[in-house]
PDB file of C-alpha atoms in Angstrom:
ATOM      1  CA  UNK M   1     -11.654 -10.895  42.171  1.00 80.00           C
ATOM      2  CA  UNK M   2      -8.294  -9.781  42.972  1.00 89.00           C
ATOM      3  CA  UNK M   3      -6.874  -9.308  46.258  1.00 95.00           C
ATOM      4  CA  UNK M   4      -3.483  -8.285  47.835  1.00 98.00           C
ATOM      5  CA  UNK M   5      -2.636  -9.018  51.446  1.00 98.00           C
ATOM      6  CA  UNK M   6       0.135  -7.275  53.109  1.00 98.00           C
ATOM      7  CA  UNK M   7      -0.147  -8.860  56.583  1.00 97.00           C
ATOM      8  CA  UNK M   8       2.849  -6.707  58.161  1.00 98.00           C
ATOM      9  CA  UNK M   9       0.993  -3.649  59.333  1.00 97.00           C
ATOM     10  CA  UNK M  10       4.260  -1.721  60.791  1.00 98.00           C
ATOM     11  CA  UNK M  11       8.020  -3.164  60.813  1.00 98.00           C
ATOM     12  CA  UNK M  12      10.819  -1.348  62.872  1.00 98.00           C
ATOM     13  CA  UNK M  13      14.473  -1.975  62.006  1.00 97.00           C
ATOM     14  CA  UNK M  14      17.844  -0.370  63.135  1.00 97.00           C
ATOM     15  CA  UNK M  15      19.862   0.881  60.096  1.00 97.00           C
ATOM     16  CA  UNK M  16      22.089  -1.828  58.217  1.00 97.00           C
ATOM     17  CA  UNK M  17      19.555  -4.585  58.967  1.00 97.00           C
ATOM     18  CA  UNK M  18      17.835  -6.443  56.250  1.00 98.00           C
ATOM     19  CA  UNK M  19      14.193  -6.541  55.966  1.00 98.00           C
ATOM     20  CA  UNK M  20      11.751  -8.417  54.166  1.00 98.00           C
ATOM     21  CA  UNK M  21       8.249  -7.085  53.331  1.00 98.00           C
ATOM     22  CA  UNK M  22       5.713  -9.979  52.740  1.00 98.00           C
ATOM     23  CA  UNK M  23       3.088  -9.616  49.904  1.00 98.00           C
ATOM     24  CA  UNK M  24       0.491 -12.383  49.142  1.00 98.00           C
ATOM     25  CA  UNK M  25      -2.158 -11.978  46.226  1.00 97.00           C
ATOM     26  CA  UNK M  26      -5.126 -13.691  44.777  1.00 96.00           C
ATOM     27  CA  UNK M  27      -6.371 -13.536  41.146  1.00 93.00           C
ATOM     28  CA  UNK M  28      -8.317 -15.961  38.943  1.00 90.00           C
ATOM     29  CA  UNK M  29      -6.150 -14.481  35.775  1.00 88.00           C
ATOM     30  CA  UNK M  30      -3.064 -16.363  34.502  1.00 88.00           C
ATOM     31  CA  UNK M  31      -1.984 -13.029  32.789  1.00 88.00           C
ATOM     32  CA  UNK M  32      -1.522 -10.313  35.589  1.00 92.00           C
ATOM     33  CA  UNK M  33       1.254  -7.967  36.880  1.00 92.00           C
ATOM     34  CA  UNK M  34       2.557  -7.252  40.406  1.00 95.00           C
ATOM     35  CA  UNK M  35       3.952  -3.960  41.591  1.00 95.00           C
ATOM     36  CA  UNK M  36       5.836  -2.607  44.505  1.00 96.00           C
ATOM     37  CA  UNK M  37       5.254   1.227  45.392  1.00 96.00           C
ATOM     38  CA  UNK M  38       6.946   3.379  47.944  1.00 96.00           C
ATOM     39  CA  UNK M  39       5.059   6.059  49.835  1.00 96.00           C
ATOM     40  CA  UNK M  40       7.335   8.545  51.519  1.00 94.00           C
ATOM     41  CA  UNK M  41       5.950  10.757  54.263  1.00 92.00           C
ATOM     42  CA  UNK M  42       5.394  13.569  51.270  1.00 91.00           C
ATOM     43  CA  UNK M  43       2.690  11.446  50.009  1.00 93.00           C
ATOM     44  CA  UNK M  44       3.658  10.496  46.402  1.00 93.00           C
ATOM     45  CA  UNK M  45       3.559   6.981  45.061  1.00 94.00           C
ATOM     46  CA  UNK M  46       7.008   6.004  43.834  1.00 93.00           C
ATOM     47  CA  UNK M  47       7.190   3.147  41.617  1.00 92.00           C
ATOM     48  CA  UNK M  48       9.652   0.691  42.377  1.00 94.00           C
ATOM     49  CA  UNK M  49       9.173  -2.633  40.282  1.00 92.00           C
ATOM     50  CA  UNK M  50       6.523  -4.308  37.851  1.00 91.00           C
ATOM     51  CA  UNK M  51       6.723  -7.740  37.378  1.00 92.00           C
ATOM     52  CA  UNK M  52       4.547  -9.995  35.189  1.00 90.00           C
ATOM     53  CA  UNK M  53       3.314 -13.416  35.861  1.00 91.00           C
ATOM     54  CA  UNK M  54       5.183 -15.296  33.209  1.00 89.00           C
ATOM     55  CA  UNK M  55       8.337 -14.034  34.860  1.00 86.00           C
ATOM     56  CA  UNK M  56       9.431 -15.805  38.105  1.00 84.00           C
ATOM     57  CA  UNK M  57      12.978 -14.520  37.909  1.00 84.00           C
ATOM     58  CA  UNK M  58      13.927 -12.731  41.065  1.00 86.00           C
ATOM     59  CA  UNK M  59      15.253  -9.334  40.591  1.00 88.00           C
ATOM     60  CA  UNK M  60      17.634  -7.250  42.201  1.00 89.00           C
ATOM     61  CA  UNK M  61      18.191  -3.488  42.003  1.00 90.00           C
ATOM     62  CA  UNK M  62      20.875  -2.240  44.404  1.00 94.00           C
ATOM     63  CA  UNK M  63      19.863  -2.930  47.815  1.00 95.00           C
ATOM     64  CA  UNK M  64      16.410  -3.962  46.863  1.00 96.00           C
ATOM     65  CA  UNK M  65      15.572  -7.530  45.736  1.00 95.00           C
ATOM     66  CA  UNK M  66      12.114  -9.064  44.927  1.00 95.00           C
ATOM     67  CA  UNK M  67      10.995 -12.814  45.142  1.00 95.00           C
ATOM     68  CA  UNK M  68       8.195 -13.921  42.894  1.00 95.00           C
ATOM     69  CA  UNK M  69       6.702 -17.462  43.828  1.00 94.00           C
ATOM     70  CA  UNK M  70       3.769 -18.314  42.078  1.00 93.00           C
ATOM     71  CA  UNK M  71       3.505 -21.486  43.840  1.00 93.00           C
ATOM     72  CA  UNK M  72       2.649 -19.719  46.932  1.00 95.00           C
ATOM     73  CA  UNK M  73       1.251 -16.568  45.356  1.00 96.00           C
ATOM     74  CA  UNK M  74       3.732 -14.387  46.992  1.00 97.00           C
ATOM     75  CA  UNK M  75       5.818 -11.335  45.690  1.00 97.00           C
ATOM     76  CA  UNK M  76       8.060 -10.338  48.636  1.00 97.00           C
ATOM     77  CA  UNK M  77      10.402  -7.414  48.878  1.00 97.00           C
ATOM     78  CA  UNK M  78      13.890  -7.585  50.647  1.00 97.00           C
ATOM     79  CA  UNK M  79      15.755  -4.435  51.312  1.00 97.00           C
ATOM     80  CA  UNK M  80      19.331  -5.146  52.324  1.00 97.00           C
ATOM     81  CA  UNK M  81      21.254  -3.010  54.859  1.00 97.00           C
ATOM     82  CA  UNK M  82      18.438  -0.760  55.390  1.00 97.00           C
ATOM     83  CA  UNK M  83      19.052   3.224  55.719  1.00 97.00           C
ATOM     84  CA  UNK M  84      16.879   5.927  57.328  1.00 96.00           C
ATOM     85  CA  UNK M  85      15.942   7.183  53.883  1.00 96.00           C
ATOM     86  CA  UNK M  86      14.045   3.832  53.354  1.00 97.00           C
ATOM     87  CA  UNK M  87      11.342   4.928  56.046  1.00 97.00           C
ATOM     88  CA  UNK M  88       8.029   4.877  54.361  1.00 97.00           C
ATOM     89  CA  UNK M  89       5.007   2.970  53.484  1.00 97.00           C
ATOM     90  CA  UNK M  90       5.437   0.315  51.085  1.00 98.00           C
ATOM     91  CA  UNK M  91       2.466  -0.936  48.768  1.00 97.00           C
ATOM     92  CA  UNK M  92       2.309  -3.871  46.978  1.00 98.00           C
ATOM     93  CA  UNK M  93      -0.359  -3.849  43.938  1.00 97.00           C
ATOM     94  CA  UNK M  94      -2.105  -6.259  41.613  1.00 95.00           C
ATOM     95  CA  UNK M  95      -3.414  -5.519  37.932  1.00 92.00           C
ATOM     96  CA  UNK M  96      -5.232  -8.127  35.804  1.00 82.00           C
ATOM     97  CA  UNK M  97      -4.401  -6.895  32.409  1.00 67.00           C
ATOM     98  CA  UNK M  98      -4.404  -7.630  29.049  1.00 60.00           C
ATOM     99  CA  UNK M  99      -3.248  -4.956  26.488  1.00 57.00           C
ATOM    100  CA  UNK M 100      -6.009  -3.143  25.189  1.00 62.00           C
ATOM    101  CA  UNK M 101      -8.314  -2.804  28.161  1.00 71.00           C
ATOM    102  CA  UNK M 102      -8.137  -0.588  31.028  1.00 77.00           C
ATOM    103  CA  UNK M 103      -7.042  -1.984  34.057  1.00 85.00           C
ATOM    104  CA  UNK M 104      -7.312  -0.959  37.638  1.00 91.00           C
ATOM    105  CA  UNK M 105      -4.464  -1.677  40.279  1.00 94.00           C
ATOM    106  CA  UNK M 106      -5.626  -3.431  43.258  1.00 95.00           C
ATOM    107  CA  UNK M 107      -3.554  -2.487  46.298  1.00 97.00           C
ATOM    108  CA  UNK M 108      -2.623  -4.011  49.579  1.00 98.00           C
ATOM    109  CA  UNK M 109      -3.167  -2.235  53.012  1.00 97.00           C
ATOM    110  CA  UNK M 110       0.471  -1.254  52.952  1.00 97.00           C
ATOM    111  CA  UNK M 111       3.494  -1.948  55.287  1.00 98.00           C
ATOM    112  CA  UNK M 112       4.963   1.061  56.979  1.00 98.00           C
ATOM    113  CA  UNK M 113       8.762   0.694  57.446  1.00 98.00           C
ATOM    114  CA  UNK M 114      10.532   2.677  60.244  1.00 98.00           C
ATOM    115  CA  UNK M 115      14.315   2.658  60.124  1.00 97.00           C
ATOM    116  CA  UNK M 116      16.026   3.971  63.161  1.00 97.00           C
ATOM    117  CA  UNK M 117      19.846   4.719  63.693  1.00 93.00           C
TER     118      UNK M 117
ATOM    119  CA  UNK G   1      11.073  12.456  31.348  1.00 81.00           C
ATOM    120  CA  UNK G   2       7.168  13.367  31.024  1.00 82.00           C
ATOM    121  CA  UNK G   3       5.081  13.188  34.214  1.00 93.00           C
ATOM    122  CA  UNK G   4       1.603  13.345  35.329  1.00 96.00           C
ATOM    123  CA  UNK G   5       0.713  16.544  36.958  1.00 97.00           C
ATOM    124  CA  UNK G   6      -2.228  17.389  39.258  1.00 97.00           C
ATOM    125  CA  UNK G   7      -3.530  20.737  40.661  1.00 96.00           C
ATOM    126  CA  UNK G   8      -4.126  21.802  43.278  1.00 96.00           C
ATOM    127  CA  UNK G   9      -1.669  19.885  45.472  1.00 96.00           C
ATOM    128  CA  UNK G  10      -4.063  20.878  48.366  1.00 97.00           C
ATOM    129  CA  UNK G  11      -7.628  22.004  48.223  1.00 97.00           C
ATOM    130  CA  UNK G  12      -9.848  22.572  51.284  1.00 98.00           C
ATOM    131  CA  UNK G  13     -13.578  22.998  50.838  1.00 98.00           C
ATOM    132  CA  UNK G  14     -16.587  23.076  52.893  1.00 97.00           C
ATOM    133  CA  UNK G  15     -19.108  20.135  53.096  1.00 97.00           C
ATOM    134  CA  UNK G  16     -21.647  20.505  50.398  1.00 97.00           C
ATOM    135  CA  UNK G  17     -19.453  22.434  47.916  1.00 98.00           C
ATOM    136  CA  UNK G  18     -18.566  20.965  44.422  1.00 98.00           C
ATOM    137  CA  UNK G  19     -15.062  20.588  43.831  1.00 98.00           C
ATOM    138  CA  UNK G  20     -12.940  19.653  40.765  1.00 97.00           C
ATOM    139  CA  UNK G  21      -9.474  17.967  40.749  1.00 98.00           C
ATOM    140  CA  UNK G  22      -7.434  18.542  37.789  1.00 97.00           C
ATOM    141  CA  UNK G  23      -5.072  16.142  35.988  1.00 98.00           C
ATOM    142  CA  UNK G  24      -2.662  16.476  33.225  1.00 97.00           C
ATOM    143  CA  UNK G  25      -2.019  13.061  31.890  1.00 96.00           C
ATOM    144  CA  UNK G  26       1.130  12.162  29.890  1.00 95.00           C
ATOM    145  CA  UNK G  27       0.413  13.412  26.235  1.00 91.00           C
ATOM    146  CA  UNK G  28       0.200  10.301  24.278  1.00 89.00           C
ATOM    147  CA  UNK G  29      -1.540   8.203  26.843  1.00 92.00           C
ATOM    148  CA  UNK G  30      -4.850   6.320  26.348  1.00 90.00           C
ATOM    149  CA  UNK G  31      -6.055   5.198  29.617  1.00 93.00           C
ATOM    150  CA  UNK G  32      -6.697   7.556  32.651  1.00 95.00           C
ATOM    151  CA  UNK G  33      -7.642   6.564  36.075  1.00 96.00           C
ATOM    152  CA  UNK G  34      -8.365   7.875  39.662  1.00 98.00           C
ATOM    153  CA  UNK G  35      -7.492   6.416  42.656  1.00 98.00           C
ATOM    154  CA  UNK G  36      -8.383   7.661  46.414  1.00 98.00           C
ATOM    155  CA  UNK G  37      -6.445   7.341  49.531  1.00 98.00           C
ATOM    156  CA  UNK G  38      -8.076   8.105  52.931  1.00 97.00           C
ATOM    157  CA  UNK G  39      -5.263   9.052  55.234  1.00 94.00           C
ATOM    158  CA  UNK G  40      -3.596   6.138  56.796  1.00 92.00           C
ATOM    159  CA  UNK G  41      -5.370   3.500  54.417  1.00 94.00           C
ATOM    160  CA  UNK G  42      -4.678   2.067  51.261  1.00 94.00           C
ATOM    161  CA  UNK G  43      -4.874   3.128  47.874  1.00 97.00           C
ATOM    162  CA  UNK G  44      -8.443   2.192  46.273  1.00 97.00           C
ATOM    163  CA  UNK G  45      -9.475   2.499  42.952  1.00 96.00           C
ATOM    164  CA  UNK G  46     -12.289   4.982  41.783  1.00 97.00           C
ATOM    165  CA  UNK G  47     -12.468   4.836  38.083  1.00 96.00           C
ATOM    166  CA  UNK G  48     -10.681   4.093  34.536  1.00 94.00           C
ATOM    167  CA  UNK G  49     -11.664   6.143  31.565  1.00 94.00           C
ATOM    168  CA  UNK G  50     -10.947   5.354  27.795  1.00 91.00           C
ATOM    169  CA  UNK G  51     -11.755   6.556  24.665  1.00 89.00           C
ATOM    170  CA  UNK G  52     -14.029   9.244  26.347  1.00 91.00           C
ATOM    171  CA  UNK G  53     -15.952   6.947  28.424  1.00 92.00           C
ATOM    172  CA  UNK G  54     -15.844   5.195  31.717  1.00 94.00           C
ATOM    173  CA  UNK G  55     -14.170   1.927  31.220  1.00 92.00           C
ATOM    174  CA  UNK G  56     -14.778   0.589  34.951  1.00 92.00           C
ATOM    175  CA  UNK G  57     -15.689   2.082  38.241  1.00 94.00           C
ATOM    176  CA  UNK G  58     -15.717   0.936  41.875  1.00 95.00           C
ATOM    177  CA  UNK G  59     -18.587   1.165  44.532  1.00 95.00           C
ATOM    178  CA  UNK G  60     -17.077   4.441  45.856  1.00 95.00           C
ATOM    179  CA  UNK G  61     -17.597   5.972  42.288  1.00 96.00           C
ATOM    180  CA  UNK G  62     -21.399   6.846  43.272  1.00 94.00           C
ATOM    181  CA  UNK G  63     -23.467   9.512  41.706  1.00 95.00           C
ATOM    182  CA  UNK G  64     -21.548  12.364  43.455  1.00 96.00           C
ATOM    183  CA  UNK G  65     -18.772  11.873  41.234  1.00 97.00           C
ATOM    184  CA  UNK G  66     -18.069  12.419  37.798  1.00 97.00           C
ATOM    185  CA  UNK G  67     -15.006  12.421  35.215  1.00 97.00           C
ATOM    186  CA  UNK G  68     -14.389  14.283  32.123  1.00 95.00           C
ATOM    187  CA  UNK G  69     -11.651  14.829  29.604  1.00 92.00           C
ATOM    188  CA  UNK G  70     -12.734  18.219  28.435  1.00 86.00           C
ATOM    189  CA  UNK G  71     -10.069  19.348  26.171  1.00 86.00           C
ATOM    190  CA  UNK G  72      -7.949  16.369  25.048  1.00 79.00           C
ATOM    191  CA  UNK G  73      -5.223  17.256  27.606  1.00 87.00           C
ATOM    192  CA  UNK G  74      -7.092  17.659  31.165  1.00 94.00           C
ATOM    193  CA  UNK G  75      -8.654  14.832  33.038  1.00 96.00           C
ATOM    194  CA  UNK G  76     -10.979  15.935  35.716  1.00 97.00           C
ATOM    195  CA  UNK G  77     -12.507  14.224  38.690  1.00 98.00           C
ATOM    196  CA  UNK G  78     -15.725  16.222  40.006  1.00 98.00           C
ATOM    197  CA  UNK G  79     -17.226  15.729  43.307  1.00 98.00           C
ATOM    198  CA  UNK G  80     -20.626  17.440  43.343  1.00 96.00           C
ATOM    199  CA  UNK G  81     -21.689  17.919  46.953  1.00 95.00           C
ATOM    200  CA  UNK G  82     -18.507  17.096  49.098  1.00 97.00           C
ATOM    201  CA  UNK G  83     -18.922  15.029  52.449  1.00 97.00           C
ATOM    202  CA  UNK G  84     -16.457  14.968  55.470  1.00 97.00           C
ATOM    203  CA  UNK G  85     -15.593  11.167  54.371  1.00 97.00           C
ATOM    204  CA  UNK G  86     -14.575  12.443  51.022  1.00 97.00           C
ATOM    205  CA  UNK G  87     -11.238  14.155  52.569  1.00 98.00           C
ATOM    206  CA  UNK G  88      -8.446  12.017  51.104  1.00 98.00           C
ATOM    207  CA  UNK G  89      -5.609  12.067  48.897  1.00 97.00           C
ATOM    208  CA  UNK G  90      -6.686  11.713  45.195  1.00 98.00           C
ATOM    209  CA  UNK G  91      -4.171  10.229  42.640  1.00 98.00           C
ATOM    210  CA  UNK G  92      -4.587  10.647  39.151  1.00 98.00           C
ATOM    211  CA  UNK G  93      -2.632   7.959  36.619  1.00 96.00           C
ATOM    212  CA  UNK G  94      -2.514   7.490  32.995  1.00 94.00           C
ATOM    213  CA  UNK G  95      -1.048   4.854  30.577  1.00 91.00           C
ATOM    214  CA  UNK G  96      -0.588   4.337  26.979  1.00 88.00           C
ATOM    215  CA  UNK G  97      -1.502   1.214  25.192  1.00 81.00           C
ATOM    216  CA  UNK G  98       0.136  -0.800  28.179  1.00 81.00           C
ATOM    217  CA  UNK G  99      -2.675  -0.307  30.896  1.00 76.00           C
ATOM    218  CA  UNK G 100      -0.673  -2.251  33.589  1.00 79.00           C
ATOM    219  CA  UNK G 101       2.149   0.306  33.110  1.00 84.00           C
ATOM    220  CA  UNK G 102       0.455   3.433  35.101  1.00 90.00           C
ATOM    221  CA  UNK G 103       2.229   6.534  35.608  1.00 93.00           C
ATOM    222  CA  UNK G 104       0.743   8.335  38.877  1.00 95.00           C
ATOM    223  CA  UNK G 105       0.668  12.116  39.549  1.00 96.00           C
ATOM    224  CA  UNK G 106       1.900  13.374  42.640  1.00 96.00           C
ATOM    225  CA  UNK G 107      -1.752  13.624  44.389  1.00 97.00           C
ATOM    226  CA  UNK G 108      -4.391  16.298  45.446  1.00 98.00           C
ATOM    227  CA  UNK G 109      -5.046  16.213  49.254  1.00 97.00           C
ATOM    228  CA  UNK G 110      -8.640  17.129  49.586  1.00 98.00           C
ATOM    229  CA  UNK G 111      -9.600  18.360  52.970  1.00 98.00           C
ATOM    230  CA  UNK G 112     -13.534  18.646  53.543  1.00 98.00           C
ATOM    231  CA  UNK G 113     -14.477  20.629  56.676  1.00 97.00           C
TER     232      UNK G 113
END
């Protein structure tokens, strides 16, 4: 069975601080995908990134960066120079998937990030 | 850019009533999903649907729930007799032949009173 753990329930930072959101996953599959979603107060799920299990390269997109470590089953998300607009709940998710079969996403419990001035 | 749409955005219903949540997936997509998020909790998988049948369902998806793709464009979730604990945000998602690349709709907030 697959499982995603986000141990940080809530984080508060002051604007311009860097913040890292942790995600640890469990899966028995060798092929899987990891995701991060942002859920602002309006409630929709905003896709941020997808990573497959064969690609351990770290990724940077503007102020966002992701660190994928298979050895520790972690897929952490860092926001550099946080802004008030980053305030949201962030979900990490896992899909055990092969092309050709439907596949569910398993979400973590989310981390609420509060960025204040 | 194509997107998944859901109607209504908010539905209020009385306990025991039937409710149908509607989704229009992206037109060439093959796989369809429903997820649920109780307020303040995580997003949970309900059901996946492919080739006009259920591929997988979770323990949450009991006999009170059903899904249908009635006309080739809509994908619906029906709850036969709603309970207070069905109050949640319901997200529809769809994907093409890469089922890991799911596109989510904006959600329908269901309130059962």
